[in-house]
Every structure is written in structure tokens, then in C-alpha cells.
mmCIF file with all atom_site columns, C-alpha atoms in Angstrom:
data_model
loop_
_atom_site.group_PDB
_atom_site.id
_atom_site.type_symbol
_atom_site.label_atom_id
_atom_site.label_alt_id
_atom_site.label_comp_id
_atom_site.label_asym_id
_atom_site.label_entity_id
_atom_site.label_seq_id
_atom_site.pdbx_PDB_ins_code
_atom_site.Cartn_x
_atom_site.Cartn_y
_atom_site.Cartn_z
_atom_site.occupancy
_atom_site.B_iso_or_equiv
_atom_site.pdbx_formal_charge
_atom_site.auth_seq_id
_atom_site.auth_comp_id
_atom_site.auth_asym_id
_atom_site.auth_atom_id
_atom_site.pdbx_PDB_model_num
ATOM 1   C CA . UNK Z 1 1   ? 26.442  17.727 2.183   1.00 41.00 ? 1236 UNK Z CA 1
ATOM 2   C CA . UNK Z 1 2   ? 24.831  19.582 5.155   1.00 44.00 ? 1237 UNK Z CA 1
ATOM 3   C CA . UNK Z 1 3   ? 26.171  22.825 6.411   1.00 51.00 ? 1238 UNK Z CA 1
ATOM 4   C CA . UNK Z 1 4   ? 26.834  24.402 9.810   1.00 47.00 ? 1239 UNK Z CA 1
ATOM 5   C CA . UNK Z 1 5   ? 26.258  27.997 10.777  1.00 44.00 ? 1240 UNK Z CA 1
ATOM 6   C CA . UNK Z 1 6   ? 29.957  28.281 11.518  1.00 49.00 ? 1241 UNK Z CA 1
ATOM 7   C CA . UNK Z 1 7   ? 30.883  27.083 7.894   1.00 50.00 ? 1242 UNK Z CA 1
ATOM 8   C CA . UNK Z 1 8   ? 28.330  29.470 6.376   1.00 44.00 ? 1243 UNK Z CA 1
ATOM 9   C CA . UNK Z 1 9   ? 29.825  32.427 8.287   1.00 48.00 ? 1244 UNK Z CA 1
ATOM 10  C CA . UNK Z 1 10  ? 33.261  31.497 7.126   1.00 46.00 ? 1245 UNK Z CA 1
ATOM 11  C CA . UNK Z 1 11  ? 32.184  31.214 3.440   1.00 46.00 ? 1246 UNK Z CA 1
ATOM 12  C CA . UNK Z 1 12  ? 30.091  34.385 3.458   1.00 44.00 ? 1247 UNK Z CA 1
ATOM 13  C CA . UNK Z 1 13  ? 32.351  37.476 2.575   1.00 44.00 ? 1248 UNK Z CA 1
ATOM 14  C CA . UNK Z 1 14  ? 32.229  40.266 5.118   1.00 46.00 ? 1249 UNK Z CA 1
ATOM 15  C CA . UNK Z 1 15  ? 29.970  42.445 3.001   1.00 47.00 ? 1250 UNK Z CA 1
ATOM 16  C CA . UNK Z 1 16  ? 28.278  39.585 1.378   1.00 47.00 ? 1251 UNK Z CA 1
ATOM 17  C CA . UNK Z 1 17  ? 24.455  39.181 1.340   1.00 62.00 ? 1252 UNK Z CA 1
ATOM 18  C CA . UNK Z 1 18  ? 23.255  36.745 3.969   1.00 85.00 ? 1253 UNK Z CA 1
ATOM 19  C CA . UNK Z 1 19  ? 21.494  33.607 2.997   1.00 89.00 ? 1254 UNK Z CA 1
ATOM 20  C CA . UNK Z 1 20  ? 18.010  34.459 4.460   1.00 92.00 ? 1255 UNK Z CA 1
ATOM 21  C CA . UNK Z 1 21  ? 18.123  37.851 2.505   1.00 94.00 ? 1256 UNK Z CA 1
ATOM 22  C CA . UNK Z 1 22  ? 19.194  36.102 -0.668  1.00 94.00 ? 1257 UNK Z CA 1
ATOM 23  C CA . UNK Z 1 23  ? 16.390  33.529 -0.432  1.00 96.00 ? 1258 UNK Z CA 1
ATOM 24  C CA . UNK Z 1 24  ? 13.892  36.464 0.147   1.00 96.00 ? 1259 UNK Z CA 1
ATOM 25  C CA . UNK Z 1 25  ? 15.300  38.105 -3.021  1.00 96.00 ? 1260 UNK Z CA 1
ATOM 26  C CA . UNK Z 1 26  ? 14.667  34.935 -5.045  1.00 97.00 ? 1261 UNK Z CA 1
ATOM 27  C CA . UNK Z 1 27  ? 11.077  34.643 -3.660  1.00 97.00 ? 1262 UNK Z CA 1
ATOM 28  C CA . UNK Z 1 28  ? 10.482  38.235 -4.668  1.00 97.00 ? 1263 UNK Z CA 1
ATOM 29  C CA . UNK Z 1 29  ? 11.892  37.710 -8.123  1.00 97.00 ? 1264 UNK Z CA 1
ATOM 30  C CA . UNK Z 1 30  ? 9.595   34.679 -8.650  1.00 97.00 ? 1265 UNK Z CA 1
ATOM 31  C CA . UNK Z 1 31  ? 6.531   36.876 -8.181  1.00 96.00 ? 1266 UNK Z CA 1
ATOM 32  C CA . UNK Z 1 32  ? 7.819   39.992 -9.960  1.00 97.00 ? 1267 UNK Z CA 1
ATOM 33  C CA . UNK Z 1 33  ? 9.238   38.475 -13.160 1.00 94.00 ? 1268 UNK Z CA 1
ATOM 34  C CA . UNK Z 1 34  ? 7.166   37.526 -16.080 1.00 92.00 ? 1269 UNK Z CA 1
ATOM 35  C CA . UNK Z 1 35  ? 9.954   35.583 -17.768 1.00 96.00 ? 1270 UNK Z CA 1
ATOM 36  C CA . UNK Z 1 36  ? 9.328   31.850 -17.439 1.00 96.00 ? 1271 UNK Z CA 1
ATOM 37  C CA . UNK Z 1 37  ? 13.105  31.125 -17.721 1.00 97.00 ? 1272 UNK Z CA 1
ATOM 38  C CA . UNK Z 1 38  ? 13.829  33.441 -14.913 1.00 97.00 ? 1273 UNK Z CA 1
ATOM 39  C CA . UNK Z 1 39  ? 11.251  31.732 -12.835 1.00 97.00 ? 1274 UNK Z CA 1
ATOM 40  C CA . UNK Z 1 40  ? 12.882  28.316 -13.706 1.00 97.00 ? 1275 UNK Z CA 1
ATOM 41  C CA . UNK Z 1 41  ? 16.186  29.600 -12.446 1.00 97.00 ? 1276 UNK Z CA 1
ATOM 42  C CA . UNK Z 1 42  ? 14.605  30.956 -9.322  1.00 97.00 ? 1277 UNK Z CA 1
ATOM 43  C CA . UNK Z 1 43  ? 12.889  27.773 -8.477  1.00 97.00 ? 1278 UNK Z CA 1
ATOM 44  C CA . UNK Z 1 44  ? 15.951  25.660 -9.240  1.00 97.00 ? 1279 UNK Z CA 1
ATOM 45  C CA . UNK Z 1 45  ? 17.917  27.730 -6.729  1.00 96.00 ? 1280 UNK Z CA 1
ATOM 46  C CA . UNK Z 1 46  ? 15.237  27.594 -4.164  1.00 96.00 ? 1281 UNK Z CA 1
ATOM 47  C CA . UNK Z 1 47  ? 14.858  23.777 -4.637  1.00 96.00 ? 1282 UNK Z CA 1
ATOM 48  C CA . UNK Z 1 48  ? 18.710  23.472 -4.075  1.00 94.00 ? 1283 UNK Z CA 1
ATOM 49  C CA . UNK Z 1 49  ? 18.430  25.341 -0.831  1.00 95.00 ? 1284 UNK Z CA 1
ATOM 50  C CA . UNK Z 1 50  ? 15.774  22.857 0.257   1.00 93.00 ? 1285 UNK Z CA 1
ATOM 51  C CA . UNK Z 1 51  ? 18.264  20.102 0.146   1.00 89.00 ? 1286 UNK Z CA 1
ATOM 52  C CA . UNK Z 1 52  ? 19.937  21.296 3.335   1.00 91.00 ? 1287 UNK Z CA 1
ATOM 53  C CA . UNK Z 1 53  ? 18.043  21.583 6.718   1.00 91.00 ? 1288 UNK Z CA 1
ATOM 54  C CA . UNK Z 1 54  ? 20.057  24.589 7.633   1.00 91.00 ? 1289 UNK Z CA 1
ATOM 55  C CA . UNK Z 1 55  ? 18.226  26.491 4.963   1.00 93.00 ? 1290 UNK Z CA 1
ATOM 56  C CA . UNK Z 1 56  ? 14.716  25.461 6.121   1.00 93.00 ? 1291 UNK Z CA 1
ATOM 57  C CA . UNK Z 1 57  ? 13.931  28.223 8.664   1.00 93.00 ? 1292 UNK Z CA 1
ATOM 58  C CA . UNK Z 1 58  ? 14.903  30.838 5.921   1.00 95.00 ? 1293 UNK Z CA 1
ATOM 59  C CA . UNK Z 1 59  ? 12.625  29.064 3.443   1.00 95.00 ? 1294 UNK Z CA 1
ATOM 60  C CA . UNK Z 1 60  ? 9.822   29.209 5.968   1.00 94.00 ? 1295 UNK Z CA 1
ATOM 61  C CA . UNK Z 1 61  ? 10.375  32.834 6.888   1.00 95.00 ? 1296 UNK Z CA 1
ATOM 62  C CA . UNK Z 1 62  ? 10.469  34.005 3.240   1.00 96.00 ? 1297 UNK Z CA 1
ATOM 63  C CA . UNK Z 1 63  ? 7.354   31.985 2.246   1.00 96.00 ? 1298 UNK Z CA 1
ATOM 64  C CA . UNK Z 1 64  ? 9.422   29.988 -0.383  1.00 96.00 ? 1299 UNK Z CA 1
ATOM 65  C CA . UNK Z 1 65  ? 7.012   27.077 0.211   1.00 95.00 ? 1300 UNK Z CA 1
ATOM 66  C CA . UNK Z 1 66  ? 4.333   29.054 -1.361  1.00 96.00 ? 1301 UNK Z CA 1
ATOM 67  C CA . UNK Z 1 67  ? 6.483   29.482 -4.402  1.00 97.00 ? 1302 UNK Z CA 1
ATOM 68  C CA . UNK Z 1 68  ? 6.906   25.623 -4.605  1.00 97.00 ? 1303 UNK Z CA 1
ATOM 69  C CA . UNK Z 1 69  ? 3.203   25.122 -4.308  1.00 95.00 ? 1304 UNK Z CA 1
ATOM 70  C CA . UNK Z 1 70  ? 2.565   27.796 -6.964  1.00 96.00 ? 1305 UNK Z CA 1
ATOM 71  C CA . UNK Z 1 71  ? 5.139   26.013 -9.264  1.00 96.00 ? 1306 UNK Z CA 1
ATOM 72  C CA . UNK Z 1 72  ? 2.826   22.855 -9.141  1.00 96.00 ? 1307 UNK Z CA 1
ATOM 73  C CA . UNK Z 1 73  ? -0.016  24.798 -10.773 1.00 94.00 ? 1308 UNK Z CA 1
ATOM 74  C CA . UNK Z 1 74  ? 2.222   26.084 -13.662 1.00 95.00 ? 1309 UNK Z CA 1
ATOM 75  C CA . UNK Z 1 75  ? 2.001   24.847 -17.115 1.00 94.00 ? 1310 UNK Z CA 1
ATOM 76  C CA . UNK Z 1 76  ? 5.791   24.749 -17.326 1.00 96.00 ? 1311 UNK Z CA 1
ATOM 77  C CA . UNK Z 1 77  ? 7.163   21.387 -16.657 1.00 97.00 ? 1312 UNK Z CA 1
ATOM 78  C CA . UNK Z 1 78  ? 10.480  22.448 -15.103 1.00 97.00 ? 1313 UNK Z CA 1
ATOM 79  C CA . UNK Z 1 79  ? 8.528   24.691 -12.597 1.00 97.00 ? 1314 UNK Z CA 1
ATOM 80  C CA . UNK Z 1 80  ? 6.494   21.663 -11.648 1.00 97.00 ? 1315 UNK Z CA 1
ATOM 81  C CA . UNK Z 1 81  ? 9.558   19.496 -11.243 1.00 97.00 ? 1316 UNK Z CA 1
ATOM 82  C CA . UNK Z 1 82  ? 11.510  22.064 -9.105  1.00 97.00 ? 1317 UNK Z CA 1
ATOM 83  C CA . UNK Z 1 83  ? 8.339   22.559 -6.907  1.00 97.00 ? 1318 UNK Z CA 1
ATOM 84  C CA . UNK Z 1 84  ? 7.696   18.919 -6.200  1.00 97.00 ? 1319 UNK Z CA 1
ATOM 85  C CA . UNK Z 1 85  ? 11.419  18.091 -5.753  1.00 96.00 ? 1320 UNK Z CA 1
ATOM 86  C CA . UNK Z 1 86  ? 11.700  20.977 -3.179  1.00 95.00 ? 1321 UNK Z CA 1
ATOM 87  C CA . UNK Z 1 87  ? 8.619   19.816 -1.264  1.00 95.00 ? 1322 UNK Z CA 1
ATOM 88  C CA . UNK Z 1 88  ? 10.032  16.284 -1.258  1.00 93.00 ? 1323 UNK Z CA 1
ATOM 89  C CA . UNK Z 1 89  ? 13.446  17.516 0.152   1.00 90.00 ? 1324 UNK Z CA 1
ATOM 90  C CA . UNK Z 1 90  ? 12.004  19.587 2.731   1.00 89.00 ? 1325 UNK Z CA 1
ATOM 91  C CA . UNK Z 1 91  ? 8.908   17.524 3.630   1.00 79.00 ? 1326 UNK Z CA 1
ATOM 92  C CA . UNK Z 1 92  ? 7.362   19.860 6.216   1.00 83.00 ? 1327 UNK Z CA 1
ATOM 93  C CA . UNK Z 1 93  ? 4.441   17.690 7.041   1.00 82.00 ? 1328 UNK Z CA 1
ATOM 94  C CA . UNK Z 1 94  ? 1.957   20.270 8.465   1.00 83.00 ? 1329 UNK Z CA 1
ATOM 95  C CA . UNK Z 1 95  ? 2.213   22.443 5.286   1.00 87.00 ? 1330 UNK Z CA 1
ATOM 96  C CA . UNK Z 1 96  ? 2.145   19.447 2.917   1.00 89.00 ? 1331 UNK Z CA 1
ATOM 97  C CA . UNK Z 1 97  ? -0.886  17.829 4.768   1.00 86.00 ? 1332 UNK Z CA 1
ATOM 98  C CA . UNK Z 1 98  ? -2.727  20.990 4.212   1.00 87.00 ? 1333 UNK Z CA 1
ATOM 99  C CA . UNK Z 1 99  ? -1.709  21.208 0.428   1.00 90.00 ? 1334 UNK Z CA 1
ATOM 100 C CA . UNK Z 1 100 ? -2.284  17.483 -0.543  1.00 93.00 ? 1335 UNK Z CA 1
ATOM 101 C CA . UNK Z 1 101 ? -4.689  18.151 -3.352  1.00 93.00 ? 1336 UNK Z CA 1
ATOM 102 C CA . UNK Z 1 102 ? -2.521  20.004 -5.625  1.00 94.00 ? 1337 UNK Z CA 1
ATOM 103 C CA . UNK Z 1 103 ? 0.368   17.689 -5.015  1.00 95.00 ? 1338 UNK Z CA 1
ATOM 104 C CA . UNK Z 1 104 ? -1.685  14.481 -5.642  1.00 96.00 ? 1339 UNK Z CA 1
ATOM 105 C CA . UNK Z 1 105 ? -3.439  16.127 -8.677  1.00 96.00 ? 1340 UNK Z CA 1
ATOM 106 C CA . UNK Z 1 106 ? -0.028  16.741 -10.201 1.00 96.00 ? 1341 UNK Z CA 1
ATOM 107 C CA . UNK Z 1 107 ? 0.986   13.238 -9.730  1.00 97.00 ? 1342 UNK Z CA 1
ATOM 108 C CA . UNK Z 1 108 ? -2.222  11.785 -11.188 1.00 96.00 ? 1343 UNK Z CA 1
ATOM 109 C CA . UNK Z 1 109 ? -2.101  13.861 -14.384 1.00 95.00 ? 1344 UNK Z CA 1
ATOM 110 C CA . UNK Z 1 110 ? 1.631   14.133 -15.037 1.00 96.00 ? 1345 UNK Z CA 1
ATOM 111 C CA . UNK Z 1 111 ? 3.536   12.124 -17.547 1.00 95.00 ? 1346 UNK Z CA 1
ATOM 112 C CA . UNK Z 1 112 ? 6.989   13.482 -16.513 1.00 97.00 ? 1347 UNK Z CA 1
ATOM 113 C CA . UNK Z 1 113 ? 9.146   10.676 -14.952 1.00 97.00 ? 1348 UNK Z CA 1
ATOM 114 C CA . UNK Z 1 114 ? 11.144  12.974 -12.627 1.00 97.00 ? 1349 UNK Z CA 1
ATOM 115 C CA . UNK Z 1 115 ? 7.852   14.587 -11.280 1.00 97.00 ? 1350 UNK Z CA 1
ATOM 116 C CA . UNK Z 1 116 ? 6.550   11.072 -10.617 1.00 97.00 ? 1351 UNK Z CA 1
ATOM 117 C CA . UNK Z 1 117 ? 9.791   10.014 -8.856  1.00 97.00 ? 1352 UNK Z CA 1
ATOM 118 C CA . UNK Z 1 118 ? 9.822   12.883 -6.539  1.00 97.00 ? 1353 UNK Z CA 1
ATOM 119 C CA . UNK Z 1 119 ? 5.991   12.709 -5.814  1.00 97.00 ? 1354 UNK Z CA 1
ATOM 120 C CA . UNK Z 1 120 ? 6.443   8.940  -4.879  1.00 97.00 ? 1355 UNK Z CA 1
ATOM 121 C CA . UNK Z 1 121 ? 9.362   9.637  -2.565  1.00 96.00 ? 1356 UNK Z CA 1
ATOM 122 C CA . UNK Z 1 122 ? 7.223   12.441 -0.916  1.00 95.00 ? 1357 UNK Z CA 1
ATOM 123 C CA . UNK Z 1 123 ? 4.200   10.101 -0.447  1.00 96.00 ? 1358 UNK Z CA 1
ATOM 124 C CA . UNK Z 1 124 ? 6.412   7.414  1.030   1.00 95.00 ? 1359 UNK Z CA 1
ATOM 125 C CA . UNK Z 1 125 ? 7.915   9.806  3.412   1.00 92.00 ? 1360 UNK Z CA 1
ATOM 126 C CA . UNK Z 1 126 ? 4.571   11.103 4.456   1.00 92.00 ? 1361 UNK Z CA 1
ATOM 127 C CA . UNK Z 1 127 ? 3.134   7.653  4.960   1.00 94.00 ? 1362 UNK Z CA 1
ATOM 128 C CA . UNK Z 1 128 ? 6.128   6.379  6.815   1.00 92.00 ? 1363 UNK Z CA 1
ATOM 129 C CA . UNK Z 1 129 ? 6.034   9.321  9.172   1.00 89.00 ? 1364 UNK Z CA 1
ATOM 130 C CA . UNK Z 1 130 ? 2.432   8.442  10.175  1.00 89.00 ? 1365 UNK Z CA 1
ATOM 131 C CA . UNK Z 1 131 ? 1.602   12.022 10.214  1.00 84.00 ? 1366 UNK Z CA 1
ATOM 132 C CA . UNK Z 1 132 ? -0.710  11.894 7.102   1.00 89.00 ? 1367 UNK Z CA 1
ATOM 133 C CA . UNK Z 1 133 ? -3.906  9.677  7.093   1.00 90.00 ? 1368 UNK Z CA 1
ATOM 134 C CA . UNK Z 1 134 ? -3.378  6.726  4.673   1.00 92.00 ? 1369 UNK Z CA 1
ATOM 135 C CA . UNK Z 1 135 ? -6.861  6.831  3.373   1.00 91.00 ? 1370 UNK Z CA 1
ATOM 136 C CA . UNK Z 1 136 ? -6.666  10.646 2.672   1.00 91.00 ? 1371 UNK Z CA 1
ATOM 137 C CA . UNK Z 1 137 ? -3.578  10.305 0.637   1.00 94.00 ? 1372 UNK Z CA 1
ATOM 138 C CA . UNK Z 1 138 ? -4.063  6.878  -1.018  1.00 94.00 ? 1373 UNK Z CA 1
ATOM 139 C CA . UNK Z 1 139 ? -7.207  7.644  -3.034  1.00 94.00 ? 1374 UNK Z CA 1
ATOM 140 C CA . UNK Z 1 140 ? -8.255  5.110  -5.626  1.00 93.00 ? 1375 UNK Z CA 1
ATOM 141 C CA . UNK Z 1 141 ? -6.996  7.303  -8.494  1.00 94.00 ? 1376 UNK Z CA 1
ATOM 142 C CA . UNK Z 1 142 ? -3.574  7.837  -6.836  1.00 96.00 ? 1377 UNK Z CA 1
ATOM 143 C CA . UNK Z 1 143 ? -3.180  4.043  -6.229  1.00 96.00 ? 1378 UNK Z CA 1
ATOM 144 C CA . UNK Z 1 144 ? -4.273  3.267  -9.784  1.00 95.00 ? 1379 UNK Z CA 1
ATOM 145 C CA . UNK Z 1 145 ? -1.656  5.765  -11.073 1.00 96.00 ? 1380 UNK Z CA 1
ATOM 146 C CA . UNK Z 1 146 ? 1.011   4.149  -8.796  1.00 96.00 ? 1381 UNK Z CA 1
ATOM 147 C CA . UNK Z 1 147 ? 0.195   0.752  -10.249 1.00 95.00 ? 1382 UNK Z CA 1
ATOM 148 C CA . UNK Z 1 148 ? 0.261   1.943  -13.919 1.00 95.00 ? 1383 UNK Z CA 1
ATOM 149 C CA . UNK Z 1 149 ? 3.707   3.644  -13.243 1.00 97.00 ? 1384 UNK Z CA 1
ATOM 150 C CA . UNK Z 1 150 ? 4.930   0.352  -11.683 1.00 95.00 ? 1385 UNK Z CA 1
ATOM 151 C CA . UNK Z 1 151 ? 4.042   -1.448 -14.927 1.00 94.00 ? 1386 UNK Z CA 1
ATOM 152 C CA . UNK Z 1 152 ? 5.057   1.162  -17.574 1.00 94.00 ? 1387 UNK Z CA 1
ATOM 153 C CA . UNK Z 1 153 ? 8.047   2.982  -16.025 1.00 96.00 ? 1388 UNK Z CA 1
ATOM 154 C CA . UNK Z 1 154 ? 11.463  2.339  -17.458 1.00 95.00 ? 1389 UNK Z CA 1
ATOM 155 C CA . UNK Z 1 155 ? 13.139  4.006  -14.524 1.00 96.00 ? 1390 UNK Z CA 1
ATOM 156 C CA . UNK Z 1 156 ? 13.862  1.431  -11.914 1.00 97.00 ? 1391 UNK Z CA 1
ATOM 157 C CA . UNK Z 1 157 ? 13.818  3.940  -9.132  1.00 97.00 ? 1392 UNK Z CA 1
ATOM 158 C CA . UNK Z 1 158 ? 10.146  4.620  -9.982  1.00 97.00 ? 1393 UNK Z CA 1
ATOM 159 C CA . UNK Z 1 159 ? 9.290   0.953  -10.247 1.00 97.00 ? 1394 UNK Z CA 1
ATOM 160 C CA . UNK Z 1 160 ? 10.862  0.191  -6.869  1.00 97.00 ? 1395 UNK Z CA 1
ATOM 161 C CA . UNK Z 1 161 ? 9.149   3.109  -5.140  1.00 97.00 ? 1396 UNK Z CA 1
ATOM 162 C CA . UNK Z 1 162 ? 5.749   2.026  -6.590  1.00 97.00 ? 1397 UNK Z CA 1
ATOM 163 C CA . UNK Z 1 163 ? 6.342   -1.528 -5.342  1.00 96.00 ? 1398 UNK Z CA 1
ATOM 164 C CA . UNK Z 1 164 ? 7.278   -0.292 -1.840  1.00 96.00 ? 1399 UNK Z CA 1
ATOM 165 C CA . UNK Z 1 165 ? 4.331   2.014  -1.730  1.00 96.00 ? 1400 UNK Z CA 1
ATOM 166 C CA . UNK Z 1 166 ? 1.879   -0.679 -2.669  1.00 95.00 ? 1401 UNK Z CA 1
ATOM 167 C CA . UNK Z 1 167 ? 3.601   -3.349 -0.519  1.00 95.00 ? 1402 UNK Z CA 1
ATOM 168 C CA . UNK Z 1 168 ? 3.860   -1.205 2.569   1.00 95.00 ? 1403 UNK Z CA 1
ATOM 169 C CA . UNK Z 1 169 ? 0.803   0.816  2.480   1.00 95.00 ? 1404 UNK Z CA 1
ATOM 170 C CA . UNK Z 1 170 ? -1.931  -0.591 0.253   1.00 92.00 ? 1405 UNK Z CA 1
ATOM 171 C CA . UNK Z 1 171 ? -4.423  -3.185 1.523   1.00 91.00 ? 1406 UNK Z CA 1
ATOM 172 C CA . UNK Z 1 172 ? -4.380  -6.656 -0.069  1.00 88.00 ? 1407 UNK Z CA 1
ATOM 173 C CA . UNK Z 1 173 ? -7.985  -5.913 -1.498  1.00 89.00 ? 1408 UNK Z CA 1
ATOM 174 C CA . UNK Z 1 174 ? -6.754  -2.723 -3.098  1.00 89.00 ? 1409 UNK Z CA 1
ATOM 175 C CA . UNK Z 1 175 ? -3.866  -4.540 -4.670  1.00 87.00 ? 1410 UNK Z CA 1
ATOM 176 C CA . UNK Z 1 176 ? -6.164  -7.287 -6.068  1.00 86.00 ? 1411 UNK Z CA 1
ATOM 177 C CA . UNK Z 1 177 ? -8.537  -4.650 -7.395  1.00 87.00 ? 1412 UNK Z CA 1
ATOM 178 C CA . UNK Z 1 178 ? -5.594  -2.711 -9.121  1.00 86.00 ? 1413 UNK Z CA 1
ATOM 179 C CA . UNK Z 1 179 ? -4.405  -5.995 -10.728 1.00 82.00 ? 1414 UNK Z CA 1
ATOM 180 C CA . UNK Z 1 180 ? -7.884  -6.787 -12.155 1.00 80.00 ? 1415 UNK Z CA 1
ATOM 181 C CA . UNK Z 1 181 ? -8.537  -3.119 -13.358 1.00 74.00 ? 1416 UNK Z CA 1
ATOM 182 C CA . UNK Z 1 182 ? -8.062  -2.152 -16.931 1.00 70.00 ? 1417 UNK Z CA 1
ATOM 183 C CA . UNK Z 1 183 ? -5.288  0.383  -17.492 1.00 64.00 ? 1418 UNK Z CA 1
ATOM 184 C CA . UNK Z 1 184 ? -6.050  4.026  -18.030 1.00 61.00 ? 1419 UNK Z CA 1
ATOM 185 C CA . UNK Z 1 185 ? -3.922  6.793  -19.480 1.00 52.00 ? 1420 UNK Z CA 1
ATOM 186 C CA . UNK Z 1 186 ? -3.487  10.486 -18.276 1.00 51.00 ? 1421 UNK Z CA 1
ATOM 187 C CA . UNK Z 1 187 ? -5.950  12.756 -20.167 1.00 46.00 ? 1422 UNK Z CA 1
ATOM 188 C CA . UNK Z 1 188 ? -2.964  14.117 -22.222 1.00 44.00 ? 1423 UNK Z CA 1
ATOM 189 C CA . UNK Z 1 189 ? -2.228  10.670 -23.593 1.00 41.00 ? 1424 UNK Z CA 1
ATOM 190 C CA . UNK Z 1 190 ? -5.723  9.601  -24.379 1.00 40.00 ? 1425 UNK Z CA 1
ATOM 191 C CA . UNK Z 1 191 ? -6.044  8.770  -28.157 1.00 38.00 ? 1426 UNK Z CA 1
ATOM 192 C CA . UNK Z 1 192 ? -7.933  11.405 -30.125 1.00 39.00 ? 1427 UNK Z CA 1
ATOM 193 C CA . UNK Z 1 193 ? -9.859  11.149 -33.288 1.00 38.00 ? 1428 UNK Z CA 1
ATOM 194 C CA . UNK Z 1 194 ? -9.789  13.947 -35.779 1.00 38.00 ? 1429 UNK Z CA 1
ATOM 195 C CA . UNK Z 1 195 ? -13.117 15.105 -37.168 1.00 40.00 ? 1430 UNK Z CA 1
ATOM 196 C CA . UNK Z 1 196 ? -11.621 14.978 -40.670 1.00 42.00 ? 1431 UNK Z CA 1
ATOM 197 C CA . UNK Z 1 197 ? -9.904  11.601 -40.349 1.00 38.00 ? 1432 UNK Z CA 1
ATOM 198 C CA . UNK Z 1 198 ? -11.030 8.743  -42.662 1.00 38.00 ? 1433 UNK Z CA 1
ATOM 199 C CA . UNK Z 1 199 ? -11.367 5.170  -41.866 1.00 37.00 ? 1434 UNK Z CA 1
#
């Protein structure tokens, strides 16, 4: 549910910390703590703030978008999820357009369904807005990953988003090529052989 400034003022105690200041404290905590669980709590809180447009100016002023971007580069799955979910919710096109590579790289290499779901939703928003060049976003590797998730996902939300993305934004030639291409697995899922294994 979206908030109004009047509602926020009524809910904030007279001596309570204001929202912009609180978000600023969260951003500072992300960078000063070395505890991953604390960072997870911070990014979860910041991602929740991203749901409501009334918070967006505060998120921008405190550089919270840089926290979301930094989360994508983490080795921690919850941090990655909070980062991509927040970017999906807030969808500041100019910022995201300048940061497409880490966002698309995360999508192509992840095996986390919720990260995939939020990434697909973000891609669809960007393409639907027309503010991001289709050819820049829909690289062959990204389209291939979309096709693979469309086939292998058990989550129908992911399947439907993959179908919509391919149907609305891929060319007929690209779709045909995807259907004829052999499936590939993310690097983490590639089968490995042990040097000491026996046949």
C-alpha cells in the first residue's frame, strides 16, 4: 500500500527519526558492517522501502541504489536477491540503463529462481517503457537463458514472464534459433569430472 506524506507524519513520533535519516543510517550500516547477516537485514529493509514511491527520493539522496548494485556483486544469495528485487521495484531507468551489465550478468549466471523472477520482471519493464535499447538488453546469451528458464522452471510466474518476453520482444528469427539451439547450463551446474574418478 502506498503512503502519503500526511500519513507518514501522523505515524512518526514527535521525537522519532525521519525516514530519510533512517534510510541514510541503513546505507551507512551496509558499508561499515562486516557481518553478512547484518548486511542481509539492511538490504531487506532497503528493498522494502523501494516498494513505495514515496521513499524513492530518499533512496536516491542516500545513494541506496549503489547498495543495491553492490549487492548484485556479492557471493551471498540473499544480498543478490534483495538487490535485484529493489531495482525491479524502483526501476529508475536512467540508473539501470547505465548499470545493465552487472544486472544481466547476474541473470545469466544465477540458478536462484527468485532472482530470475525479479530480473525478468525488470527486463520486461525496461523493454515496455522503450527507454532501453532492445538489442542492448536482449543479447544472445540473455535470450538463451530466458529460453532455458522457460523450459526448466517449475514456477509458473517465471514461465509466463519468459513467454511474454520472447513473444513481445524477441524476433521470429531469434525464437527459431533458440528452439534449435542445444541447451546449456550455468557454469555452476556444468558436470565436472574428478581426477580420481574411475570409469
